[in-house]
Amino acid sequence: MQSLYFGDLKVEVPIIQGGMGIGISMSSLASAVANEGGLGVISAAEIGMIEDNFSTNPREANKTALIKEIRRAKKLTKGVIGINLMVPLTDFTELTNVSIQEKADILFFGAGLPLTVPIDEIKKSGIKTGIIVSSGRSAFLILKYWDRHYGILPDGIVVEGPKAGGHLGFKYEDINNPNFALEKIVPEVIEAIKPFQGKNGKKIPVVAAGGIYTGKDIYKFINKLGADGVQMATRFVATYECDADIKFKEAYINCKKEDITIIKSPVGLPGRAIRNKFLIDVENGKKQPFKCIWQCLKGCNYKESPYCITQALVNAQKGRLAGGFAFAGANAYRIKEIVSVKNLMDSLVQEYEKVASE
Ligand SMILES: Cc1cc2nc3c(=O)[nH]c(=O)nc-3n(C[C@H](O)[C@H](O)[C@H](O)COP(=O)(O)O)c2cc1C
């Protein structure tokens, strides 16, 4: 396997552990992945859930927790640590600034078009940036905007296809349409960003994400479809080091193919999750009463929502699945056991090398 480079930032093994909110990928998982040569990503979204003052001062709690988690990850590894920052977060700018101050190695902007990023701070810090997109068109738009308005380009692009877990960047009707499969959109993004490739001597690596499960899949995306690396999330949930409660991990191990479903998230996007009683109740029109502790996502119309997505995801992370549900990728049902990150990374590399030598 060839290493992955974001500018001069080297990731020994070209596997990124995708950021998973809320509280699923924090310092424990991210540092374990980084220690195996991959890129470990902490999700900043509502990370303050681990703080006592989250319900009274979520904005402050998010900052405090992010600082703690970045520092902890850096103590646990000398490897590469990234931060996943969702553009629609109300405290997106503050959390981006915290990530810069705490010297994360790379920031990944997702769940929307990152058109208002604190670019001066990013430029001054020299910290690398990645964008997460689901089409060639949005990749092109973001690059054009950054180039024109900021005079810089992101250091990498993650292309997330419709088999990913969590919120998806597709319309409901396109999720199972083969024209939007990851195998189609990776080459599309590579083509769309060609006008920017090599500008200022910079190569922008393209990373494939969503439904990648085996070393053979990694081989396909890197050697047949032109990606420079892969991002995987679902498989990292079923590891000892993943920051979620054991019951969250067990939901993965116990789920069947038919349990993996697409939900209409209160934030207006489709999302992939494991169907459970909570989601069945929601489907049946049952509302879960809640009080919005703060408008954590810019576009959330909480008054019309049948439940609070943050509360549901926090409950699930803590193992209280009666009050929430687990986001998961399309392949979660294939997971049968919890393993160590080292075992998982070793097996992926071995499978890859086996296919490469055939
Ligand atoms: C439990 C879970 C939570 C996720 N949360 C986020 C998130 O907060 N931000 C984000 O950009 N992507 C999120 N994702 C997407 C992953 O980072 C990743 O790109 C995707 O799931 C890769 O596909 P795979 O899970 O099939 O490997 C999440 C995925 C899962 C499974």
Short mmCIF file of C-alpha atoms in Angstrom, two decimals, residues 13-292:
data_model
loop_
_atom_site.label_atom_id
_atom_site.label_comp_id
_atom_site.label_asym_id
_atom_site.label_seq_id
_atom_site.Cartn_x
_atom_site.Cartn_y
_atom_site.Cartn_z
CA VAL A 13 -1.36 3.51 5.64
CA PRO A 14 -3.88 5.15 3.28
CA ILE A 15 -6.88 4.45 5.50
CA ILE A 16 -8.79 7.28 7.17
CA GLN A 17 -11.11 6.41 10.03
CA GLY A 18 -14.12 8.56 9.20
CA GLY A 19 -15.31 11.03 11.84
CA MET A 20 -18.37 9.71 13.71
CA GLY A 21 -20.61 11.89 15.79
CA ILE A 22 -21.93 12.09 18.34
CA GLY A 23 -19.14 10.83 20.57
CA ILE A 24 -18.49 7.68 18.53
CA SER A 25 -15.02 8.66 17.32
CA MET A 26 -13.12 10.56 19.96
CA SER A 27 -9.55 10.29 21.24
CA SER A 28 -9.57 6.58 22.03
CA LEU A 29 -10.53 5.38 18.55
CA ALA A 30 -8.70 8.10 16.65
CA SER A 31 -5.40 7.56 18.48
CA ALA A 32 -5.62 3.78 18.07
CA VAL A 33 -6.04 4.18 14.30
CA ALA A 34 -3.22 6.73 14.15
CA ASN A 35 -0.96 4.34 16.08
CA GLU A 36 -1.45 1.78 13.31
CA GLY A 37 -0.36 4.29 10.67
CA GLY A 38 -3.86 5.34 9.56
CA LEU A 39 -5.50 8.73 10.02
CA GLY A 40 -7.66 8.90 13.13
CA VAL A 41 -10.48 11.42 13.13
CA ILE A 42 -12.25 12.90 16.14
CA SER A 43 -15.78 14.12 15.45
CA ALA A 44 -16.35 17.58 16.93
CA ALA A 45 -20.15 17.45 16.65
CA GLU A 46 -21.69 17.94 20.10
CA ILE A 47 -18.59 16.41 21.66
CA GLY A 48 -19.49 18.38 24.81
CA MET A 49 -21.83 15.50 25.65
CA ILE A 50 -18.98 14.12 27.77
CA GLU A 51 -18.97 17.26 29.95
CA ASP A 52 -21.16 17.82 33.02
CA ASN A 53 -22.30 21.25 31.83
CA PHE A 54 -23.48 20.06 28.39
CA SER A 55 -27.15 20.58 29.22
CA THR A 56 -26.61 24.02 30.76
CA ASN A 57 -23.85 25.44 28.53
CA PRO A 58 -23.44 23.25 25.45
CA ARG A 59 -21.39 25.81 23.53
CA GLU A 60 -18.76 25.95 26.28
CA ALA A 61 -18.93 22.20 26.88
CA ASN A 62 -18.22 21.49 23.21
CA LYS A 63 -15.10 23.65 23.28
CA THR A 64 -13.81 22.20 26.56
CA ALA A 65 -14.38 18.63 25.41
CA LEU A 66 -12.77 19.16 22.03
CA ILE A 67 -9.66 20.65 23.64
CA LYS A 68 -9.47 17.71 26.06
CA GLU A 69 -9.98 15.09 23.37
CA ILE A 70 -7.38 16.56 21.00
CA ARG A 71 -4.84 16.80 23.84
CA ARG A 72 -5.62 13.25 24.95
CA ALA A 73 -5.28 11.89 21.41
CA LYS A 74 -1.95 13.64 21.01
CA LYS A 75 -0.71 12.09 24.24
CA LEU A 76 -1.73 8.64 23.05
CA THR A 77 -0.18 8.83 19.58
CA LYS A 78 2.48 10.43 17.47
CA GLY A 79 0.41 9.55 14.40
CA VAL A 80 -1.91 11.73 12.36
CA ILE A 81 -5.07 13.12 14.00
CA GLY A 82 -7.85 14.88 12.10
CA ILE A 83 -11.02 16.64 13.22
CA ASN A 84 -14.39 16.25 11.50
CA LEU A 85 -16.28 19.54 11.48
CA MET A 86 -19.81 19.67 10.15
CA VAL A 87 -20.52 22.93 8.37
CA PRO A 88 -24.13 23.29 9.68
CA LEU A 89 -23.04 23.18 13.34
CA THR A 90 -23.97 26.41 15.07
CA ASP A 91 -20.51 26.51 16.67
CA PHE A 92 -18.69 25.43 13.51
CA THR A 93 -16.35 28.45 13.49
CA GLU A 94 -15.50 28.19 17.20
CA LEU A 95 -14.78 24.47 16.97
CA THR A 96 -12.67 25.02 13.86
CA ASN A 97 -10.66 27.64 15.74
CA VAL A 98 -10.24 25.32 18.73
CA SER A 99 -8.97 22.57 16.39
CA ILE A 100 -6.44 25.00 14.94
CA GLN A 101 -5.27 26.24 18.35
CA GLU A 102 -4.85 22.68 19.56
CA LYS A 103 -2.84 21.86 16.44
CA ALA A 104 -4.83 19.04 14.94
CA ASP A 105 -3.04 17.79 11.84
CA ILE A 106 -5.95 18.11 9.43
CA LEU A 107 -9.52 19.44 9.45
CA PHE A 108 -12.26 17.73 7.46
CA PHE A 109 -15.25 19.87 6.54
CA GLY A 110 -18.43 17.95 5.76
CA ALA A 111 -22.23 17.92 5.65
CA GLY A 112 -22.43 21.04 3.53
CA LEU A 113 -20.44 23.47 1.45
CA PRO A 114 -17.58 24.95 3.51
CA LEU A 115 -17.73 28.43 2.04
CA THR A 116 -17.27 30.45 5.22
CA VAL A 117 -14.30 28.88 6.96
CA PRO A 118 -11.89 30.89 9.16
CA ILE A 119 -9.41 30.90 6.33
CA ASP A 120 -6.88 33.37 7.76
CA GLU A 121 -6.40 31.21 10.83
CA ILE A 122 -6.09 28.13 8.65
CA LYS A 123 -3.54 29.80 6.40
CA LYS A 124 -1.49 31.07 9.33
CA SER A 125 -1.50 27.71 11.07
CA GLY A 126 -0.43 25.67 8.07
CA ILE A 127 -2.89 23.00 9.20
CA LYS A 128 -4.14 20.82 6.37
CA THR A 129 -7.74 20.80 5.19
CA GLY A 130 -9.96 18.21 3.55
CA ILE A 131 -13.45 18.55 2.18
CA ILE A 132 -16.10 15.84 2.14
CA VAL A 133 -18.29 15.79 -0.97
CA SER A 134 -20.76 13.49 -2.68
CA SER A 135 -20.47 14.70 -6.27
CA GLY A 136 -18.01 16.05 -8.82
CA ARG A 137 -20.13 19.16 -9.04
CA SER A 138 -19.82 20.11 -5.37
CA ALA A 139 -16.09 19.31 -5.40
CA PHE A 140 -15.65 21.64 -8.36
CA LEU A 141 -17.77 24.39 -6.78
CA ILE A 142 -15.87 24.35 -3.49
CA LEU A 143 -12.46 24.32 -5.17
CA LYS A 144 -13.46 27.16 -7.47
CA TYR A 145 -14.78 29.19 -4.54
CA TRP A 146 -11.73 28.61 -2.34
CA ASP A 147 -9.36 29.34 -5.20
CA ARG A 148 -11.13 32.58 -6.11
CA HIS A 149 -11.99 33.92 -2.68
CA TYR A 150 -9.27 32.51 -0.47
CA GLY A 151 -6.40 31.87 -2.86
CA ILE A 152 -5.86 28.38 -1.47
CA LEU A 153 -7.14 24.90 -2.24
CA PRO A 154 -8.01 22.13 0.18
CA ASP A 155 -5.27 19.52 0.69
CA GLY A 156 -7.55 16.59 0.04
CA ILE A 157 -11.04 15.47 -0.94
CA VAL A 158 -13.10 12.68 0.59
CA VAL A 159 -15.78 11.41 -1.77
CA GLU A 160 -18.59 9.92 0.28
CA GLY A 161 -20.97 7.61 -1.57
CA PRO A 162 -24.51 6.50 -0.73
CA LYS A 163 -23.52 3.39 1.27
CA ALA A 164 -22.02 5.48 4.08
CA GLY A 165 -23.45 5.67 7.59
CA GLY A 166 -24.99 8.75 9.14
CA HIS A 167 -26.33 11.69 7.16
CA LEU A 168 -26.01 11.29 3.41
CA GLY A 169 -25.41 13.94 0.77
CA PHE A 170 -27.96 12.45 -1.65
CA LYS A 171 -31.64 12.81 -2.41
CA TYR A 172 -33.72 9.88 -1.11
CA GLU A 173 -34.50 8.72 -4.65
CA ASP A 174 -30.81 8.67 -5.66
CA ILE A 175 -29.49 6.53 -2.83
CA ASN A 176 -30.02 3.21 -4.63
CA ASN A 177 -29.57 4.59 -8.14
CA PRO A 178 -26.47 2.94 -9.67
CA ASN A 179 -25.57 6.25 -11.36
CA PHE A 180 -24.71 7.62 -7.91
CA ALA A 181 -22.72 4.60 -6.73
CA LEU A 182 -19.31 5.33 -5.23
CA GLU A 183 -17.71 3.52 -8.17
CA LYS A 184 -19.26 6.19 -10.42
CA ILE A 185 -18.68 9.30 -8.34
CA VAL A 186 -15.01 8.74 -7.48
CA PRO A 187 -13.93 8.95 -11.17
CA GLU A 188 -16.36 11.88 -11.60
CA VAL A 189 -14.71 13.84 -8.80
CA ILE A 190 -11.23 13.02 -10.13
CA GLU A 191 -12.32 14.41 -13.51
CA ALA A 192 -14.09 17.46 -12.07
CA ILE A 193 -11.08 18.67 -10.10
CA LYS A 194 -8.57 18.23 -12.94
CA PRO A 195 -8.44 22.00 -13.64
CA PHE A 196 -7.10 22.47 -10.09
CA GLN A 197 -4.77 19.48 -9.92
CA GLY A 198 -1.15 20.52 -9.79
CA LYS A 199 -1.97 24.21 -9.29
CA ASN A 200 0.80 25.82 -7.20
CA GLY A 201 2.56 22.47 -7.42
CA LYS A 202 -0.12 20.89 -5.27
CA LYS A 203 -1.54 17.42 -5.78
CA ILE A 204 -4.97 17.02 -4.24
CA PRO A 205 -5.53 13.40 -3.20
CA VAL A 206 -8.99 11.89 -3.61
CA VAL A 207 -10.21 9.47 -0.94
CA ALA A 208 -13.15 7.09 -1.44
CA ALA A 209 -15.69 6.49 1.36
CA GLY A 210 -18.94 4.64 1.91
CA GLY A 211 -19.40 0.87 2.00
CA ILE A 212 -15.71 -0.01 1.78
CA TYR A 213 -15.39 -3.16 3.86
CA THR A 214 -12.45 -5.39 2.88
CA GLY A 215 -8.86 -5.05 1.73
CA LYS A 216 -10.13 -6.15 -1.66
CA ASP A 217 -12.49 -3.15 -1.74
CA ILE A 218 -9.58 -0.88 -0.84
CA TYR A 219 -7.54 -2.40 -3.67
CA LYS A 220 -10.38 -1.76 -6.13
CA PHE A 221 -10.77 1.92 -5.25
CA ILE A 222 -7.06 2.67 -5.19
CA ASN A 223 -5.83 0.58 -8.09
CA LYS A 224 -8.81 0.43 -10.41
CA LEU A 225 -10.75 3.61 -9.77
CA GLY A 226 -7.93 6.08 -9.18
CA ALA A 227 -8.41 6.95 -5.49
CA ASP A 228 -5.38 7.77 -3.34
CA GLY A 229 -6.86 6.30 -0.19
CA VAL A 230 -10.06 5.22 1.52
CA GLN A 231 -12.14 6.40 4.43
CA MET A 232 -13.92 3.78 6.54
CA ALA A 233 -16.15 4.21 9.55
CA THR A 234 -18.61 1.36 10.09
CA ARG A 235 -15.92 -1.27 10.63
CA PHE A 236 -14.19 0.89 13.23
CA VAL A 237 -17.34 0.95 15.38
CA ALA A 238 -16.92 -2.73 16.23
CA THR A 239 -13.53 -2.26 17.85
CA TYR A 240 -12.60 -2.26 21.53
CA GLU A 241 -11.19 1.22 21.14
CA CYS A 242 -14.31 2.82 19.62
CA ASP A 243 -15.63 5.44 22.04
CA ALA A 244 -19.28 4.26 22.01
CA ASP A 245 -20.93 2.15 24.71
CA ILE A 246 -20.76 -1.63 24.25
CA LYS A 247 -24.54 -1.71 23.57
CA PHE A 248 -24.01 0.56 20.56
CA LYS A 249 -21.38 -1.86 19.23
CA GLU A 250 -23.68 -4.81 19.95
CA ALA A 251 -26.40 -3.16 17.88
CA TYR A 252 -24.00 -3.54 14.94
CA ILE A 253 -23.15 -7.15 15.70
CA ASN A 254 -26.79 -8.14 16.16
CA CYS A 255 -28.31 -6.30 13.20
CA LYS A 256 -29.46 -8.02 10.02
CA LYS A 257 -29.31 -6.71 6.48
CA GLU A 258 -33.01 -5.84 6.53
CA ASP A 259 -32.58 -3.76 9.71
CA ILE A 260 -30.41 -1.21 7.93
CA THR A 261 -32.67 1.57 6.84
CA ILE A 262 -32.81 5.10 5.53
CA ILE A 263 -34.36 7.63 7.86
CA LYS A 264 -35.55 11.15 7.24
CA SER A 265 -33.50 13.02 9.80
CA PRO A 266 -34.99 16.06 11.56
CA VAL A 267 -32.22 18.11 9.91
CA GLY A 268 -33.86 17.44 6.55
CA LEU A 269 -31.31 14.98 5.20
CA PRO A 270 -31.58 11.25 4.65
CA GLY A 271 -29.49 9.18 7.04
CA ARG A 272 -28.58 5.50 7.27
CA ALA A 273 -29.24 3.81 10.58
CA ILE A 274 -30.14 0.53 12.26
CA ARG A 275 -33.93 0.28 12.59
CA ASN A 276 -35.03 -0.27 16.17
CA LYS A 277 -38.11 0.34 18.32
CA PHE A 278 -37.31 4.04 18.63
CA LEU A 279 -37.28 4.47 14.83
CA ILE A 280 -40.35 2.27 14.38
CA ASP A 281 -42.22 4.51 16.85
CA VAL A 282 -41.12 7.56 14.88
CA GLU A 283 -42.28 5.92 11.63
CA ASN A 284 -45.65 5.35 13.29
CA GLY A 285 -45.97 9.03 14.04
CA LYS A 286 -45.06 8.83 17.71
CA LYS A 287 -43.39 12.00 18.91
CA GLN A 288 -40.66 11.91 21.53
CA PRO A 289 -41.17 14.95 23.71
CA PHE A 290 -38.02 17.05 24.14
CA LYS A 291 -36.74 20.45 24.99
CA CYS A 292 -34.23 21.94 22.56
#
